[in-house]
Amino acid sequence: MYKGHEIAVHTLTHQDLTKLDKDTVYNEVFLDKQNLERMFGCQITGMAYPYGTYNDEVVQILKKCKIQYARSVVSSGAFKLQKNLLIFKPTCHHADENIWELLEKFLKEKSEEKQLFYIWGHSYEFDVNNNWKRMEEILDRLIGHNNIFYGTNREVLLPC
């Protein structure tokens, strides 16, 4: 049922990491990572920041925990690949009012550089906001293009 899904750290107790001391941040990230790796039998390399918040200290702790990318909730509205994957900014949220324009712009983009359209959101939002149909429409616009690579975070952000 979940084949192809990727698991990421989201911390033990979903706190704003910028408001915690270093040891607590480390434990929130490392223990969640350790628990998930034991539970699912695979190496965890990614994270989604609770509330999208981070600071330089949190980023340094993620490096110690061997987290290779971490997504915030700040929409960039852009498609350019980012260099610092520990402060990764997605293109937009799935309920963003500008998503249709962004999709059209992305699909028409003729850049020589690789581009990334990254949509984020919480799965519970589909039920709470009754917008499964919206997500299906978004995916319908993106599917079937020979020039688009579709992949998990790890496949897209950390290619071999």
PDB file of C-alpha atoms in Angstrom:
ATOM      1  CA  MET A   1       0.000   0.000   0.000  1.00  0.00           C
ATOM      2  CA  TYR A   2       2.803   2.435   0.821  1.00  0.00           C
ATOM      3  CA  LYS A   3       5.334   1.223  -1.739  1.00  0.00           C
ATOM      4  CA  GLY A   4       7.312   4.169  -3.082  1.00  0.00           C
ATOM      5  CA  HIS A   5       6.553   6.418  -0.133  1.00  0.00           C
ATOM      6  CA  GLU A   6       9.433   8.175   1.546  1.00  0.00           C
ATOM      7  CA  ILE A   7       9.656   8.663   5.296  1.00  0.00           C
ATOM      8  CA  ALA A   8      11.110  11.807   6.852  1.00  0.00           C
ATOM      9  CA  VAL A   9      11.831  13.129  10.324  1.00  0.00           C
ATOM     10  CA  HIS A  10       9.304  15.579  11.760  1.00  0.00           C
ATOM     11  CA  THR A  11      10.606  15.427  15.389  1.00  0.00           C
ATOM     12  CA  LEU A  12       9.318  13.548  18.400  1.00  0.00           C
ATOM     13  CA  THR A  13       6.897  16.140  19.739  1.00  0.00           C
ATOM     14  CA  HIS A  14       6.378  18.671  16.922  1.00  0.00           C
ATOM     15  CA  GLN A  15       7.760  21.720  18.699  1.00  0.00           C
ATOM     16  CA  ASP A  16       9.181  24.943  17.290  1.00  0.00           C
ATOM     17  CA  LEU A  17      12.848  23.956  17.249  1.00  0.00           C
ATOM     18  CA  THR A  18      14.005  27.588  17.370  1.00  0.00           C
ATOM     19  CA  LYS A  19      12.597  27.877  20.900  1.00  0.00           C
ATOM     20  CA  LEU A  20      14.433  24.869  22.344  1.00  0.00           C
ATOM     21  CA  ASP A  21      17.932  24.400  23.736  1.00  0.00           C
ATOM     22  CA  LYS A  22      20.542  22.550  21.650  1.00  0.00           C
ATOM     23  CA  ASP A  23      20.283  19.250  23.520  1.00  0.00           C
ATOM     24  CA  THR A  24      16.510  19.156  23.214  1.00  0.00           C
ATOM     25  CA  VAL A  25      16.668  19.937  19.480  1.00  0.00           C
ATOM     26  CA  TYR A  26      19.226  17.173  19.004  1.00  0.00           C
ATOM     27  CA  ASN A  27      17.055  14.672  20.888  1.00  0.00           C
ATOM     28  CA  GLU A  28      13.896  15.718  19.002  1.00  0.00           C
ATOM     29  CA  VAL A  29      15.577  15.098  15.644  1.00  0.00           C
ATOM     30  CA  PHE A  30      17.981  12.239  16.380  1.00  0.00           C
ATOM     31  CA  LEU A  31      15.558  10.095  18.388  1.00  0.00           C
ATOM     32  CA  ASP A  32      12.783  10.544  15.814  1.00  0.00           C
ATOM     33  CA  LYS A  33      15.233   9.574  13.063  1.00  0.00           C
ATOM     34  CA  GLN A  34      16.441   6.574  15.058  1.00  0.00           C
ATOM     35  CA  ASN A  35      12.883   5.410  15.825  1.00  0.00           C
ATOM     36  CA  LEU A  36      11.806   5.711  12.191  1.00  0.00           C
ATOM     37  CA  GLU A  37      14.877   3.870  10.912  1.00  0.00           C
ATOM     38  CA  ARG A  38      14.266   1.032  13.358  1.00  0.00           C
ATOM     39  CA  MET A  39      10.537   0.931  12.559  1.00  0.00           C
ATOM     40  CA  PHE A  40      10.852   0.999   8.758  1.00  0.00           C
ATOM     41  CA  GLY A  41      14.268  -0.589   8.279  1.00  0.00           C
ATOM     42  CA  CYS A  42      15.698   2.118   6.053  1.00  0.00           C
ATOM     43  CA  GLN A  43      18.009   5.098   6.330  1.00  0.00           C
ATOM     44  CA  ILE A  44      16.193   8.403   6.873  1.00  0.00           C
ATOM     45  CA  THR A  45      17.883  11.398   5.249  1.00  0.00           C
ATOM     46  CA  GLY A  46      15.164  14.048   5.116  1.00  0.00           C
ATOM     47  CA  MET A  47      13.074  16.178   7.384  1.00  0.00           C
ATOM     48  CA  ALA A  48      10.147  18.595   7.378  1.00  0.00           C
ATOM     49  CA  TYR A  49      10.508  21.352   9.958  1.00  0.00           C
ATOM     50  CA  PRO A  50       7.632  21.548  12.452  1.00  0.00           C
ATOM     51  CA  TYR A  51       5.870  24.849  11.688  1.00  0.00           C
ATOM     52  CA  GLY A  52       8.547  25.420   9.036  1.00  0.00           C
ATOM     53  CA  THR A  53      10.804  27.130  11.581  1.00  0.00           C
ATOM     54  CA  TYR A  54      14.581  26.850  11.792  1.00  0.00           C
ATOM     55  CA  ASN A  55      17.673  28.912  12.518  1.00  0.00           C
ATOM     56  CA  ASP A  56      21.427  28.452  12.028  1.00  0.00           C
ATOM     57  CA  GLU A  57      21.749  26.471  15.259  1.00  0.00           C
ATOM     58  CA  VAL A  58      19.003  24.037  14.237  1.00  0.00           C
ATOM     59  CA  VAL A  59      20.590  23.563  10.804  1.00  0.00           C
ATOM     60  CA  GLN A  60      23.952  22.708  12.425  1.00  0.00           C
ATOM     61  CA  ILE A  61      22.264  20.124  14.643  1.00  0.00           C
ATOM     62  CA  LEU A  62      20.580  18.548  11.596  1.00  0.00           C
ATOM     63  CA  LYS A  63      24.024  18.089  10.046  1.00  0.00           C
ATOM     64  CA  LYS A  64      25.166  16.251  13.196  1.00  0.00           C
ATOM     65  CA  CYS A  65      22.104  14.007  12.882  1.00  0.00           C
ATOM     66  CA  LYS A  66      23.018  13.250   9.244  1.00  0.00           C
ATOM     67  CA  ILE A  67      19.905  14.905   7.844  1.00  0.00           C
ATOM     68  CA  GLN A  68      20.670  15.870   4.229  1.00  0.00           C
ATOM     69  CA  TYR A  69      17.622  17.970   3.389  1.00  0.00           C
ATOM     70  CA  ALA A  70      14.920  19.723   5.381  1.00  0.00           C
ATOM     71  CA  ARG A  71      11.841  21.437   4.001  1.00  0.00           C
ATOM     72  CA  SER A  72      10.378  24.647   5.356  1.00  0.00           C
ATOM     73  CA  VAL A  73       6.859  25.928   4.679  1.00  0.00           C
ATOM     74  CA  VAL A  74       7.958  29.173   3.044  1.00  0.00           C
ATOM     75  CA  SER A  75       6.833  29.101  -0.580  1.00  0.00           C
ATOM     76  CA  SER A  76       9.461  30.305  -3.033  1.00  0.00           C
ATOM     77  CA  GLY A  77       7.232  30.528  -6.092  1.00  0.00           C
ATOM     78  CA  ALA A  78      10.361  29.476  -7.996  1.00  0.00           C
ATOM     79  CA  PHE A  79      11.630  26.422  -9.856  1.00  0.00           C
ATOM     80  CA  LYS A  80      15.392  26.885  -9.623  1.00  0.00           C
ATOM     81  CA  LEU A  81      17.309  24.123  -7.836  1.00  0.00           C
ATOM     82  CA  GLN A  82      18.504  25.237  -4.416  1.00  0.00           C
ATOM     83  CA  LYS A  83      22.013  24.849  -3.104  1.00  0.00           C
ATOM     84  CA  ASN A  84      21.391  24.649   0.649  1.00  0.00           C
ATOM     85  CA  LEU A  85      19.023  21.707   1.035  1.00  0.00           C
ATOM     86  CA  LEU A  86      18.830  22.105   4.823  1.00  0.00           C
ATOM     87  CA  ILE A  87      16.776  25.258   4.351  1.00  0.00           C
ATOM     88  CA  PHE A  88      14.817  24.021   1.372  1.00  0.00           C
ATOM     89  CA  LYS A  89      11.914  26.229   0.297  1.00  0.00           C
ATOM     90  CA  PRO A  90       9.176  24.496  -1.725  1.00  0.00           C
ATOM     91  CA  THR A  91       7.595  26.112  -4.765  1.00  0.00           C
ATOM     92  CA  CYS A  92       4.172  26.299  -3.113  1.00  0.00           C
ATOM     93  CA  HIS A  93       1.538  24.668  -0.925  1.00  0.00           C
ATOM     94  CA  HIS A  94      -1.089  22.561  -2.691  1.00  0.00           C
ATOM     95  CA  ALA A  95      -3.809  25.054  -1.678  1.00  0.00           C
ATOM     96  CA  ASP A  96      -1.852  28.137  -2.814  1.00  0.00           C
ATOM     97  CA  GLU A  97      -4.125  30.442  -4.800  1.00  0.00           C
ATOM     98  CA  ASN A  98      -1.338  30.976  -7.373  1.00  0.00           C
ATOM     99  CA  ILE A  99      -0.686  27.284  -8.044  1.00  0.00           C
ATOM    100  CA  TRP A 100      -2.472  27.276 -11.427  1.00  0.00           C
ATOM    101  CA  GLU A 101      -0.340  30.148 -12.725  1.00  0.00           C
ATOM    102  CA  LEU A 102       2.796  28.516 -11.324  1.00  0.00           C
ATOM    103  CA  LEU A 103       1.898  25.233 -13.026  1.00  0.00           C
ATOM    104  CA  GLU A 104       1.422  26.937 -16.389  1.00  0.00           C
ATOM    105  CA  LYS A 105       4.692  28.842 -16.005  1.00  0.00           C
ATOM    106  CA  PHE A 106       6.540  25.651 -15.047  1.00  0.00           C
ATOM    107  CA  LEU A 107       5.132  23.650 -17.943  1.00  0.00           C
ATOM    108  CA  LYS A 108       6.085  26.406 -20.431  1.00  0.00           C
ATOM    109  CA  GLU A 109       9.583  26.917 -18.944  1.00  0.00           C
ATOM    110  CA  LYS A 110      12.329  26.453 -21.543  1.00  0.00           C
ATOM    111  CA  SER A 111      15.366  26.775 -19.259  1.00  0.00           C
ATOM    112  CA  GLU A 112      18.555  24.871 -20.014  1.00  0.00           C
ATOM    113  CA  GLU A 113      18.960  24.342 -16.264  1.00  0.00           C
ATOM    114  CA  LYS A 114      17.024  21.655 -14.412  1.00  0.00           C
ATOM    115  CA  GLN A 115      13.857  22.980 -12.812  1.00  0.00           C
ATOM    116  CA  LEU A 116      11.864  21.721  -9.818  1.00  0.00           C
ATOM    117  CA  PHE A 117       8.178  22.207  -9.079  1.00  0.00           C
ATOM    118  CA  TYR A 118       7.850  21.232  -5.421  1.00  0.00           C
ATOM    119  CA  ILE A 119       4.393  21.088  -3.853  1.00  0.00           C
ATOM    120  CA  TRP A 120       4.058  20.622  -0.106  1.00  0.00           C
ATOM    121  CA  GLY A 121       1.151  20.015   2.220  1.00  0.00           C
ATOM    122  CA  HIS A 122      -0.156  17.803   4.980  1.00  0.00           C
ATOM    123  CA  SER A 123      -2.184  14.740   4.057  1.00  0.00           C
ATOM    124  CA  TYR A 124      -4.802  15.534   6.712  1.00  0.00           C
ATOM    125  CA  GLU A 125      -5.545  18.811   4.894  1.00  0.00           C
ATOM    126  CA  PHE A 126      -7.141  16.918   2.011  1.00  0.00           C
ATOM    127  CA  ASP A 127      -9.842  15.584   4.322  1.00  0.00           C
ATOM    128  CA  VAL A 128     -10.175  18.668   6.540  1.00  0.00           C
ATOM    129  CA  ASN A 129     -10.404  21.051   3.576  1.00  0.00           C
ATOM    130  CA  ASN A 130     -12.147  18.579   1.279  1.00  0.00           C
ATOM    131  CA  ASN A 131      -9.691  19.274  -1.514  1.00  0.00           C
ATOM    132  CA  TRP A 132      -8.704  15.835  -2.809  1.00  0.00           C
ATOM    133  CA  LYS A 133     -10.193  16.848  -6.159  1.00  0.00           C
ATOM    134  CA  ARG A 134      -7.938  19.913  -6.267  1.00  0.00           C
ATOM    135  CA  MET A 135      -4.842  17.754  -5.780  1.00  0.00           C
ATOM    136  CA  GLU A 136      -6.043  15.352  -8.468  1.00  0.00           C
ATOM    137  CA  GLU A 137      -6.450  18.291 -10.867  1.00  0.00           C
ATOM    138  CA  ILE A 138      -2.934  19.506 -10.052  1.00  0.00           C
ATOM    139  CA  LEU A 139      -1.486  16.063 -10.715  1.00  0.00           C
ATOM    140  CA  ASP A 140      -3.534  15.681 -13.909  1.00  0.00           C
ATOM    141  CA  ARG A 141      -1.817  18.816 -15.260  1.00  0.00           C
ATOM    142  CA  LEU A 142       1.635  17.477 -14.393  1.00  0.00           C
ATOM    143  CA  ILE A 143       1.282  13.868 -15.500  1.00  0.00           C
ATOM    144  CA  GLY A 144       2.385  12.510 -18.840  1.00  0.00           C
ATOM    145  CA  HIS A 145       5.119  14.979 -19.780  1.00  0.00           C
ATOM    146  CA  ASN A 146       8.162  13.186 -21.190  1.00  0.00           C
ATOM    147  CA  ASN A 147      10.484  15.981 -20.074  1.00  0.00           C
ATOM    148  CA  ILE A 148       9.474  15.783 -16.391  1.00  0.00           C
ATOM    149  CA  PHE A 149      11.114  13.466 -13.878  1.00  0.00           C
ATOM    150  CA  TYR A 150       8.710  12.413 -11.123  1.00  0.00           C
ATOM    151  CA  GLY A 151      10.336  11.257  -7.907  1.00  0.00           C
ATOM    152  CA  THR A 152      10.528  11.221  -4.149  1.00  0.00           C
ATOM    153  CA  ASN A 153      12.379  13.904  -2.221  1.00  0.00           C
ATOM    154  CA  ARG A 154      15.484  11.750  -2.048  1.00  0.00           C
ATOM    155  CA  GLU A 155      15.365  10.873  -5.766  1.00  0.00           C
ATOM    156  CA  VAL A 156      14.962  14.500  -6.777  1.00  0.00           C
ATOM    157  CA  LEU A 157      17.102  16.310  -4.212  1.00  0.00           C
ATOM    158  CA  LEU A 158      19.885  13.736  -3.705  1.00  0.00           C
ATOM    159  CA  PRO A 159      20.445  12.086  -7.085  1.00  0.00           C
ATOM    160  CA  CYS A 160      23.325   9.612  -7.227  1.00  0.00           C
TER     161      CYS A 160
END
